[in-house]
XYZ file of C-alpha atoms in Angstrom:
666
model
C -8.531 -9.395 -34.015
C -8.048 -13.140 -33.586
C -5.377 -13.920 -36.156
C -4.094 -17.124 -37.693
C -1.308 -19.275 -36.421
C 1.681 -17.178 -35.350
C 4.037 -19.038 -37.739
C 2.153 -17.831 -40.750
C 2.919 -14.257 -39.889
C 6.597 -14.861 -40.241
C 8.637 -14.733 -43.408
C 9.970 -17.884 -45.073
C 13.541 -17.176 -43.723
C 12.199 -16.730 -40.225
C 10.267 -19.986 -40.377
C 13.289 -21.817 -41.679
C 15.414 -20.410 -38.873
C 12.787 -21.441 -36.300
C 12.670 -25.020 -37.752
C 16.443 -25.381 -37.608
C 16.416 -24.047 -34.009
C 13.707 -26.419 -32.958
C 15.871 -29.344 -34.125
C 18.600 -28.332 -31.715
C 16.282 -26.870 -29.061
C 16.840 -28.163 -25.498
C 14.220 -30.337 -23.877
C 11.594 -28.676 -21.625
C 13.196 -30.242 -18.575
C 16.534 -28.703 -19.468
C 14.971 -25.258 -19.921
C 13.145 -25.547 -16.594
C 16.447 -26.424 -14.923
C 17.914 -23.236 -16.363
C 14.830 -21.136 -15.217
C 13.756 -20.504 -18.808
C 10.037 -20.880 -19.569
C 9.403 -23.882 -21.870
C 7.297 -22.200 -24.533
C 6.124 -24.409 -27.370
C 8.314 -24.222 -30.470
C 5.470 -23.088 -32.798
C 4.995 -19.884 -30.707
C 8.641 -18.832 -30.432
C 9.911 -15.866 -32.337
C 13.225 -13.993 -32.574
C 13.775 -11.224 -30.011
C 12.415 -7.922 -31.297
C 14.998 -5.482 -32.636
C 15.679 -2.595 -30.280
C 16.442 1.035 -31.326
C 20.004 2.064 -32.034
C 21.932 2.815 -28.895
C 23.137 6.309 -28.181
C 26.711 6.881 -29.229
C 26.958 3.764 -31.519
C 28.564 5.821 -34.294
C 25.699 5.698 -36.798
C 26.319 7.874 -39.952
C 22.730 8.615 -40.639
C 21.975 12.219 -39.744
C 18.436 11.550 -38.598
C 19.716 8.930 -36.099
C 22.363 11.397 -34.925
C 19.627 13.882 -34.215
C 17.540 11.281 -32.410
C 20.488 10.196 -30.359
C 21.360 13.664 -29.354
C 17.775 14.463 -28.520
C 17.478 11.387 -26.335
C 20.770 11.904 -24.638
C 19.601 15.240 -23.174
C 17.275 13.971 -20.538
C 18.778 15.576 -17.444
C 16.308 17.908 -15.894
C 17.541 21.133 -14.442
C 17.155 21.317 -10.695
C 14.876 24.226 -9.812
C 15.277 26.387 -6.737
C 12.636 26.674 -4.061
C 11.852 30.226 -5.157
C 11.414 29.095 -8.714
C 9.114 26.265 -7.697
C 7.025 28.637 -5.557
C 6.709 31.086 -8.402
C 5.541 28.302 -10.716
C 2.951 27.163 -8.228
C 1.574 30.667 -7.941
C 1.387 30.954 -11.695
C -0.398 27.617 -11.895
C -2.946 28.777 -9.296
C -3.658 31.837 -11.430
C -4.113 29.710 -14.559
C -7.644 29.328 -16.016
C -7.114 25.526 -15.843
C -6.994 25.694 -12.022
C -10.681 26.114 -11.547
C -12.315 26.186 -8.108
C -13.572 22.681 -7.127
C -16.855 24.039 -5.777
C -17.501 26.042 -8.926
C -16.667 23.024 -11.029
C -18.919 20.711 -8.999
C -21.958 22.918 -9.031
C -21.494 24.661 -12.350
C -22.134 28.084 -10.748
C -19.538 30.792 -10.099
C -21.335 31.917 -6.974
C -21.137 28.584 -5.246
C -17.676 29.148 -3.780
C -17.958 30.179 -0.058
C -14.758 32.186 -0.314
C -15.950 34.454 -3.134
C -13.214 36.940 -4.076
C -10.733 35.544 -1.516
C -10.580 32.097 -3.233
C -7.227 31.278 -4.684
C -8.727 29.321 -7.579
C -10.120 30.541 -10.849
C -13.909 31.085 -11.155
C -14.080 31.807 -14.877
C -15.900 28.781 -16.276
C -15.997 29.920 -19.842
C -12.199 30.396 -19.912
C -11.712 26.932 -18.412
C -14.102 25.272 -20.909
C -12.287 27.042 -23.735
C -8.937 25.475 -22.754
C -10.297 22.124 -21.509
C -9.140 19.214 -23.688
C -11.919 17.245 -25.492
C -13.831 14.580 -23.505
C -12.782 10.976 -23.606
C -14.849 8.155 -25.061
C -16.961 6.280 -22.676
C -19.178 7.105 -19.700
C -18.436 8.832 -16.378
C -17.402 6.381 -13.646
C -19.792 8.340 -11.375
C -22.495 8.389 -13.988
C -25.273 6.321 -12.359
C -28.796 7.795 -12.275
C -28.624 8.363 -8.481
C -25.168 9.985 -8.228
C -23.638 13.279 -9.112
C -20.104 13.402 -10.439
C -17.968 15.143 -7.792
C -15.680 16.607 -10.497
C -18.449 18.508 -12.474
C -17.251 20.223 -15.505
C -13.681 19.217 -14.890
C -14.604 15.551 -15.585
C -13.207 14.221 -18.833
C -16.546 12.513 -19.410
C -18.756 15.585 -18.647
C -20.624 15.210 -21.826
C -22.397 12.157 -20.382
C -23.546 14.010 -17.227
C -27.127 14.760 -16.484
C -27.980 18.345 -17.337
C -31.287 19.058 -15.717
C -29.986 19.418 -12.032
C -26.280 19.962 -12.523
C -26.552 23.746 -12.393
C -28.146 23.951 -8.973
C -26.293 25.882 -6.358
C -26.321 23.020 -3.907
C -25.215 19.638 -5.152
C -26.142 16.700 -2.909
C -22.995 15.067 -1.441
C -22.580 11.505 -2.649
C -21.862 8.908 -0.020
C -18.252 7.778 -0.496
C -17.483 4.050 -0.572
C -14.024 4.794 0.829
C -13.101 5.492 4.485
C -9.925 6.512 6.424
C -9.614 9.867 4.722
C -7.493 12.514 6.369
C -9.560 15.334 7.843
C -8.102 18.719 6.912
C -8.595 20.165 10.406
C -6.863 17.139 11.962
C -4.070 17.332 9.472
C -3.405 20.874 10.660
C -3.147 19.594 14.205
C -0.549 17.086 13.100
C 1.344 19.806 11.230
C 1.524 21.968 14.405
C 2.435 18.986 16.617
C -0.676 19.544 18.771
C -1.844 15.971 18.916
C -0.771 13.990 21.962
C -0.844 10.258 22.591
C -1.683 9.484 26.239
C -2.161 5.812 25.840
C 1.079 5.250 23.962
C 3.024 7.456 26.327
C 1.526 5.672 29.322
C 2.566 2.220 27.945
C 6.041 3.443 26.998
C 6.399 4.656 30.580
C 5.348 1.380 32.042
C 7.778 -0.485 29.726
C 10.667 1.740 30.820
C 10.876 3.408 27.420
C 9.939 6.885 28.650
C 11.129 9.807 26.670
C 14.296 11.804 27.407
C 14.844 15.538 27.268
C 16.024 15.742 23.624
C 13.966 17.518 20.959
C 11.972 15.642 18.363
C 10.567 17.447 15.434
C 8.581 14.553 14.033
C 6.999 13.033 17.136
C 3.599 14.502 16.348
C 3.107 16.296 19.776
C 4.453 19.208 21.719
C 3.900 18.504 25.405
C 2.753 20.642 28.250
C 5.869 20.405 30.433
C 8.290 21.846 27.852
C 5.929 23.621 25.512
C 2.740 24.658 27.311
C 1.945 27.371 24.752
C 1.639 24.734 21.952
C -0.982 22.621 23.612
C -4.710 22.584 22.893
C -6.868 23.454 25.831
C -9.959 21.277 25.924
C -12.327 24.069 27.038
C -11.245 26.408 24.226
C -11.302 23.811 21.440
C -14.101 21.478 22.479
C -16.311 22.278 19.487
C -13.457 21.815 17.054
C -12.525 18.395 18.468
C -16.105 17.167 18.532
C -16.392 18.084 14.785
C -13.291 16.030 14.156
C -14.618 12.996 16.075
C -11.396 12.932 18.137
C -11.630 11.739 21.711
C -10.851 14.227 24.449
C -7.903 12.046 25.573
C -5.911 13.200 22.537
C -5.398 16.608 24.042
C -5.063 15.962 27.788
C -1.608 15.616 29.196
C -2.208 16.377 32.811
C -1.776 12.797 33.968
C 1.652 12.223 32.395
C 5.077 13.675 32.826
C 5.694 14.193 29.130
C 9.088 14.979 27.656
C 10.159 14.590 24.123
C 11.957 11.716 22.373
C 15.120 11.915 20.343
C 15.303 9.920 17.169
C 19.027 9.399 17.725
C 18.965 8.285 21.254
C 18.643 4.540 22.172
C 15.714 3.621 24.427
C 16.723 3.258 28.032
C 16.521 -0.188 29.555
C 14.002 -0.800 32.291
C 15.427 -0.466 35.759
C 14.208 -1.024 39.255
C 13.833 2.789 39.759
C 11.127 3.021 37.134
C 8.501 2.205 39.597
C 9.661 4.987 41.804
C 9.425 7.420 38.889
C 5.876 6.305 38.280
C 4.951 6.758 41.876
C 6.260 10.314 41.875
C 3.812 11.304 39.159
C 0.667 13.388 40.037
C -2.149 11.566 41.934
C 0.135 8.846 42.930
C -2.173 7.263 45.465
C -5.087 7.000 43.152
C -2.862 5.700 40.345
C -1.309 2.964 42.580
C -4.703 1.826 43.964
C -6.206 1.579 40.473
C -3.156 -0.167 39.127
C -3.142 -2.716 41.940
C -6.862 -3.457 41.501
C -6.385 -3.958 37.800
C -3.468 -6.290 38.255
C -5.490 -8.374 40.614
C -8.087 -8.780 37.979
C -5.517 -9.962 35.436
C -5.264 -6.705 33.518
C -1.833 -5.298 32.724
C -2.765 -2.395 30.591
C -4.747 0.645 31.924
C -5.483 3.783 30.000
C -4.402 6.882 32.032
C -7.403 8.935 30.951
C -9.634 6.248 32.404
C -7.750 6.181 35.711
C -8.183 9.861 36.368
C -11.707 10.083 34.935
C -14.347 11.467 37.184
C -16.874 8.913 36.008
C -17.882 6.062 38.299
C -17.788 3.379 35.618
C -14.178 3.161 34.375
C -13.888 1.673 30.869
C -10.617 -0.293 31.004
C -8.669 -1.071 27.849
C -8.603 -4.812 27.237
C -5.445 -6.832 27.491
C -3.723 -7.773 24.255
C -4.816 -11.369 24.743
C -8.440 -10.283 25.101
C -8.469 -8.499 21.726
C -10.625 -10.179 19.092
C -8.225 -12.062 16.906
C -8.480 -12.683 13.121
C -8.488 -16.231 11.977
C -6.108 -16.280 9.032
C -6.390 -20.119 8.624
C -7.430 -21.048 5.090
C -7.957 -17.437 3.897
C -6.441 -15.963 0.825
C -4.282 -13.034 1.954
C -3.207 -10.385 -0.572
C 0.163 -9.076 0.638
C 0.806 -5.308 1.066
C 2.574 -4.247 -2.180
C 4.392 -0.916 -2.532
C 3.141 1.215 -5.386
C 1.068 -1.361 -7.232
C -0.926 -2.605 -4.237
C -3.171 0.474 -4.323
C -6.851 0.531 -3.634
C -8.113 -0.021 -7.176
C -5.831 -3.105 -7.469
C -7.104 -4.490 -4.190
C -10.619 -4.061 -5.450
C -9.715 -6.131 -8.546
C -8.232 -8.863 -6.328
C -11.259 -8.836 -4.055
C -13.518 -9.360 -7.060
C -11.330 -12.290 -8.076
C -11.478 -14.017 -4.718
C -9.108 -12.427 -2.179
C -10.279 -12.724 1.434
C -7.868 -10.471 3.293
C -6.224 -7.285 2.005
C -3.667 -4.910 3.485
C -2.731 -1.416 2.418
C 0.672 -0.349 1.152
C 3.470 0.217 3.647
C 3.258 3.575 5.309
C 6.202 5.234 7.158
C 5.351 6.192 10.671
C 7.088 9.472 10.679
C 5.240 10.610 7.628
C 1.906 9.651 9.134
C 2.710 11.619 12.313
C 3.713 14.683 10.203
C 0.338 14.555 8.486
C 1.532 13.946 4.966
C -1.536 13.498 2.776
C 0.292 11.147 0.426
C 1.096 8.788 3.214
C -2.370 8.892 4.692
C -3.805 7.995 1.323
C -2.184 4.590 1.762
C -4.550 3.908 4.631
C -7.718 4.369 2.544
C -10.134 1.403 2.618
C -12.928 0.415 0.250
C -16.226 -0.873 1.454
C -15.638 -4.230 -0.388
C -12.607 -4.941 1.821
C -14.386 -6.783 4.625
C -11.074 -7.822 6.288
C -8.563 -5.000 5.947
C -5.293 -4.095 7.618
C -2.671 -1.412 7.234
C 1.038 -1.900 7.305
C 3.395 0.576 8.974
C 7.142 0.808 9.248
C 9.177 2.501 11.962
C 12.548 2.368 13.712
C 11.788 3.277 17.317
C 9.169 2.093 19.913
C 7.796 5.567 20.561
C 7.273 6.384 16.830
C 5.474 3.117 16.224
C 3.360 3.338 19.420
C 2.227 6.847 18.556
C 1.380 5.788 15.015
C -0.570 2.749 16.258
C -2.595 4.868 18.658
C -3.303 7.432 15.892
C -4.502 4.760 13.400
C -6.524 2.895 16.095
C -8.228 6.226 17.037
C -8.841 7.758 13.544
C -9.118 4.858 11.028
C -11.305 1.830 10.501
C -8.995 -1.168 10.289
C -9.171 -4.784 11.389
C -5.487 -5.193 12.212
C -2.152 -3.420 12.007
C 0.920 -5.027 10.519
C 4.499 -3.866 11.359
C 6.958 -4.412 8.563
C 10.248 -5.625 9.968
C 11.438 -7.227 6.717
C 11.574 -4.417 4.156
C 14.878 -4.697 2.193
C 14.814 -1.285 0.626
C 17.991 0.666 1.275
C 16.289 3.959 2.153
C 14.282 2.179 4.851
C 17.148 -0.005 6.207
C 19.465 3.039 6.441
C 16.884 4.608 8.818
C 17.229 1.513 11.051
C 13.749 0.296 10.105
C 12.495 -2.650 8.097
C 15.079 -5.496 7.853
C 17.550 -3.580 9.966
C 15.459 -4.516 13.005
C 16.373 -8.155 12.399
C 19.815 -7.412 13.779
C 18.367 -5.784 16.914
C 16.111 -8.196 18.808
C 15.866 -5.868 21.794
C 14.542 -3.112 19.541
C 12.062 -5.549 18.034
C 10.844 -6.500 21.519
C 10.319 -2.865 22.537
C 8.444 -1.935 19.357
C 6.141 -4.991 19.486
C 5.452 -4.649 23.236
C 4.745 -0.895 23.001
C 2.509 -1.314 19.928
C 0.537 -4.291 21.136
C -0.133 -2.764 24.539
C -1.380 0.485 23.008
C -3.525 -1.193 20.229
C -7.047 -2.409 20.830
C -6.906 -4.490 17.584
C -4.753 -7.474 16.568
C -1.104 -6.677 15.814
C 0.798 -8.753 13.210
C 4.399 -8.654 12.259
C 6.077 -9.340 8.909
C 9.725 -10.476 8.812
C 12.363 -12.190 6.709
C 14.454 -15.183 7.590
C 17.347 -12.903 8.640
C 19.529 -10.050 7.554
C 22.486 -11.982 6.055
C 22.105 -14.927 3.728
C 22.811 -18.272 5.458
C 22.377 -16.724 8.956
C 18.698 -17.233 9.711
C 17.561 -16.222 13.206
C 13.745 -15.863 13.163
C 13.296 -19.433 14.422
C 14.916 -18.400 17.776
C 12.537 -15.415 18.107
C 9.135 -17.003 17.204
C 8.069 -17.854 20.697
C 9.310 -14.470 21.926
C 7.355 -12.576 19.271
C 4.205 -14.219 20.548
C 5.050 -13.340 24.190
C 5.660 -9.762 23.179
C 2.079 -9.419 21.965
C 1.848 -10.275 18.264
C -1.101 -12.376 17.185
C 0.259 -13.364 13.787
C 3.715 -13.586 12.154
C 4.351 -13.554 8.406
C 7.754 -15.018 7.327
C 9.129 -14.209 3.877
C 11.460 -17.081 3.006
C 14.351 -14.941 1.964
C 17.002 -12.909 3.819
C 17.494 -9.125 3.387
C 20.722 -9.802 1.498
C 18.850 -11.959 -1.054
C 16.225 -9.332 -1.784
C 14.100 -11.246 -4.367
C 16.839 -13.451 -5.878
C 16.870 -17.275 -5.586
C 13.900 -19.242 -4.308
C 12.202 -18.778 -1.026
C 13.275 -21.199 1.658
C 9.967 -22.898 2.680
C 11.670 -25.618 4.708
C 12.833 -22.901 7.073
C 9.333 -21.454 7.194
C 8.040 -24.876 8.157
C 10.636 -25.099 10.876
C 9.588 -21.694 12.304
C 5.852 -22.643 12.192
C 6.481 -25.854 14.144
C 8.294 -23.899 16.877
C 5.511 -21.294 17.195
C 3.113 -21.600 20.087
C -0.530 -22.163 19.493
C -1.425 -18.530 20.263
C 0.645 -17.299 17.306
C -0.496 -17.783 13.726
C 2.401 -18.257 11.264
C 1.932 -17.260 7.672
C 4.344 -18.150 4.864
C 5.283 -15.894 1.879
C 7.390 -16.389 -1.154
C 6.963 -17.598 -4.787
C 3.267 -18.500 -4.651
C 2.262 -18.547 -8.336
C -0.413 -21.308 -8.738
C -2.975 -23.133 -6.740
C -0.678 -26.165 -6.521
C 1.925 -24.070 -4.807
C -0.600 -22.777 -2.190
C -2.040 -26.276 -1.592
C 1.432 -27.900 -1.302
C 2.665 -25.498 1.379
C -0.497 -25.645 3.446
C -0.541 -29.488 3.332
C 3.181 -29.894 3.984
C 2.987 -27.905 7.196
C -0.434 -28.141 9.012
C 0.750 -25.545 11.606
C 0.990 -23.023 8.825
C -2.198 -20.943 8.910
C -2.100 -19.719 5.345
C 0.149 -18.322 2.677
C 0.527 -14.650 1.704
C 0.337 -13.998 -2.024
C 2.489 -11.123 -3.300
C 4.179 -10.955 -6.682
C 2.071 -13.806 -7.924
C -0.965 -11.528 -7.577
C 0.791 -8.728 -9.464
C 1.479 -10.951 -12.499
C -1.826 -12.919 -12.468
C -4.421 -11.538 -10.028
C -6.723 -14.308 -11.001
C -4.635 -16.650 -8.860
C -7.206 -16.244 -6.061
C -9.839 -17.712 -8.415
C -7.543 -20.568 -9.282
C -6.953 -21.434 -5.604
C -10.641 -21.323 -4.681
C -11.629 -23.361 -7.761
C -8.538 -25.559 -7.635
C -7.833 -25.334 -11.375
C -5.309 -23.879 -13.757
C -7.123 -21.116 -15.625
C -6.034 -20.678 -19.258
C -7.375 -17.152 -19.352
C -7.926 -15.501 -22.724
C -6.509 -12.136 -23.687
C -10.034 -10.688 -23.688
C -10.630 -11.809 -20.187
C -7.301 -10.297 -19.106
C -8.223 -7.069 -20.955
C -11.517 -6.906 -19.035
C -9.599 -7.103 -15.834
C -7.516 -4.059 -16.905
C -10.802 -2.260 -17.739
C -12.074 -2.894 -14.214
C -8.864 -1.534 -12.806
C -9.190 1.632 -14.852
C -12.814 2.055 -13.791
C -11.839 1.602 -10.055
C -8.880 3.951 -10.614
C -11.009 6.775 -12.019
C -13.359 6.436 -9.076
C -10.447 6.483 -6.626
C -8.080 9.111 -8.201
C -10.775 11.126 -10.041
C -12.195 11.479 -13.517
C -10.611 14.949 -14.118
C -7.348 15.389 -16.088
C -5.123 14.754 -13.079
C -7.113 11.622 -12.088
C -6.893 10.241 -15.670
C -3.214 10.779 -15.724
C -2.727 9.118 -12.253
C -4.820 6.143 -13.406
C -2.765 5.748 -16.550
C 0.463 5.968 -14.448
C -0.528 3.175 -12.088
C -1.887 1.079 -15.013
C 1.517 1.265 -16.689
C 3.148 0.310 -13.365
C 1.026 -2.767 -13.207
C 1.553 -3.731 -16.848
C 5.272 -3.815 -16.057
C 4.478 -6.957 -14.044
C 1.589 -8.536 -16.089
C 3.694 -8.989 -19.221
C 5.634 -11.794 -17.341
C 2.604 -14.064 -17.436
C 2.729 -16.827 -20.032
C -0.606 -18.278 -21.170
C -0.996 -21.935 -20.181
C -1.787 -23.008 -23.705
C 1.695 -22.000 -24.819
C 3.705 -23.953 -22.251
C 5.112 -27.416 -22.484
C 5.279 -27.661 -18.694
C 2.353 -26.468 -16.498
C 2.130 -24.435 -14.310
C 4.422 -21.508 -14.764
C 6.983 -20.798 -12.068
C 7.651 -17.366 -10.719
C 11.408 -17.505 -11.440
C 11.032 -18.475 -15.060
C 12.406 -16.042 -17.693
C 9.995 -15.831 -20.610
C 11.548 -15.940 -24.167
C 10.100 -13.856 -27.017
C 6.935 -15.502 -28.278
C 3.731 -14.949 -30.269
C 0.420 -15.105 -28.589
C -2.597 -16.855 -29.866
C -4.055 -13.565 -31.015
C -2.678 -9.988 -31.588
C -3.815 -8.789 -28.144
C -2.118 -11.616 -26.418
C 1.064 -10.921 -28.328
C 0.852 -7.284 -27.348
C 0.407 -8.151 -23.659
C 3.542 -10.290 -23.789
C 5.793 -7.444 -24.784
C 8.340 -6.131 -22.360
C 8.497 -2.788 -24.140
C 7.073 0.279 -22.305
C 5.907 1.575 -25.761
C 3.589 -1.464 -26.031
C 2.276 -0.894 -22.510
C 1.359 2.645 -23.551
C -0.398 1.191 -26.636
C -2.467 -1.034 -24.397
C -3.581 1.977 -22.304
C -4.582 3.814 -25.544
C -6.688 0.965 -27.085
C -10.142 2.004 -28.255
C -12.824 -0.321 -29.333
C -15.738 0.338 -31.601
C -18.275 -1.299 -29.315
C -19.314 1.343 -26.745
C -19.432 -1.003 -23.797
C -15.929 -2.140 -24.448
C -14.391 1.310 -24.469
C -11.259 1.588 -22.303
C -11.764 4.871 -20.429
C -8.358 6.239 -21.324
C -7.130 7.473 -24.572
């Protein structure tokens, strides 16, 4: 596949045109000043011709047919009744086979028997199943069973001697933080309460009003006693979920409900009187006074009213074990592409700290499975955090308590810098930069509820030229955050222009010693990372975001302190690893294969922007450079440099004759 020099593939006219252009071609310094990648002249090529635009007036009848076909892309909006009917028809389809039957290979394995809503006809399913793909099953080790059974697209490689047993041994998953179905039902019914968060909100003067909240995640005893779970009646179910008993006890708090539209009330002097009027006032006051004398400001209400002699007090935010970010390579939380398989790839290439994709607090409290999937953690992620986004202190505090109780994470990050319109319009993300009081309430409520380190991610400000984070750095530390990540752009800039690292340095110098400051923006080589960490010693480390999307081997470059002129085959092997990890995460059945291909194509929409080092006149490549059209050193490298979605699909369909080099898609 390794071809000759790219110039030989061109016609004589093209070569002549390139030679004439090279005589008048700007110098590399001039191209860099214009943010154009200085690719060597012998690798340049004319821009590829695009298809004829729709409505261009072409006389050819075939083109007219194509244009008319491509112009009709508007999908008809379906009603809810029609969607429900289609779902029922899909459930009755032979392709929708029961998972238990598919796993065991036996129609009698389903515990629901005739009441199961899935199909049990294995012969009909196998008759309509598409042919298996080339390669081996990602779960095909000698010690494991494939959890997808006959639905796996690599089922021909499964072991046959024990696959037809009625009971298939459960394989130990390498992923944690899955959403339990029974607990999801509790979230759906708003039957999960948050005593620690409510207690801290009350102490901070952010107690809830009398308005109704549909998305708070709990119906409380005072207003809705019929919707609460009684501990005695549901003890067995809660024990099976692993949930503490405090998540269903509301006796110690005067719980109302919060309104999304109402502003939190400011703390007044009368708040102490309201606390004193709660049940068991004398015991509460005595316990609170004794804890304050010992230097503790945060007490869990379920511990105060416990009948046990040894009260287990929640540690203060300053006593929580902190994470040392200094010198570590931190992969930023990346929406859509920063999924678990991609994080596994980055971990294999040298990343030290990983963080899940941003999850919306309201969606987590509602028990949305797609949002909870963003919290999944692989066993290889030794230092792992999750990022959440919310607009109000109560919503964030409830989410923090929920994650702290149900998930295995090392820290929680609050995103206060997301520039997306749909997030900002809900008064979350970057919108909080214009409301310091709201920021204070959110950070204080979350940090006092959480037993793990709390970090915050912000931008320089909301409007360009009006930076304000430097005036809030010391306050953010006092509010309870243990680390602050600053993206060197404003919300108005989005991702345009270059990150303002001088301002990041200024903020880091103003930060107290108890607050770790991390910089973020335009890290694309090991020289960038070293420069920023040396220019400002108070900077703990640099968060790597888009640079990891385009070249995930940047972590290897930083650790080995070298520019890696990676070959196309090495890049392709990284893609194969991603596919393997994706099939293990999303599944090896038809739906899992399609999902893996979808996210592979999403990632390829970033990787094409990488320009191999051997093709550049100036090294290293900058993140803001626009690559011209160029030939690679071989056909695969040329294909990977294409910005056409059709070529990205071709990459996902590549098949090699050597069995161990088969891409498990196709």
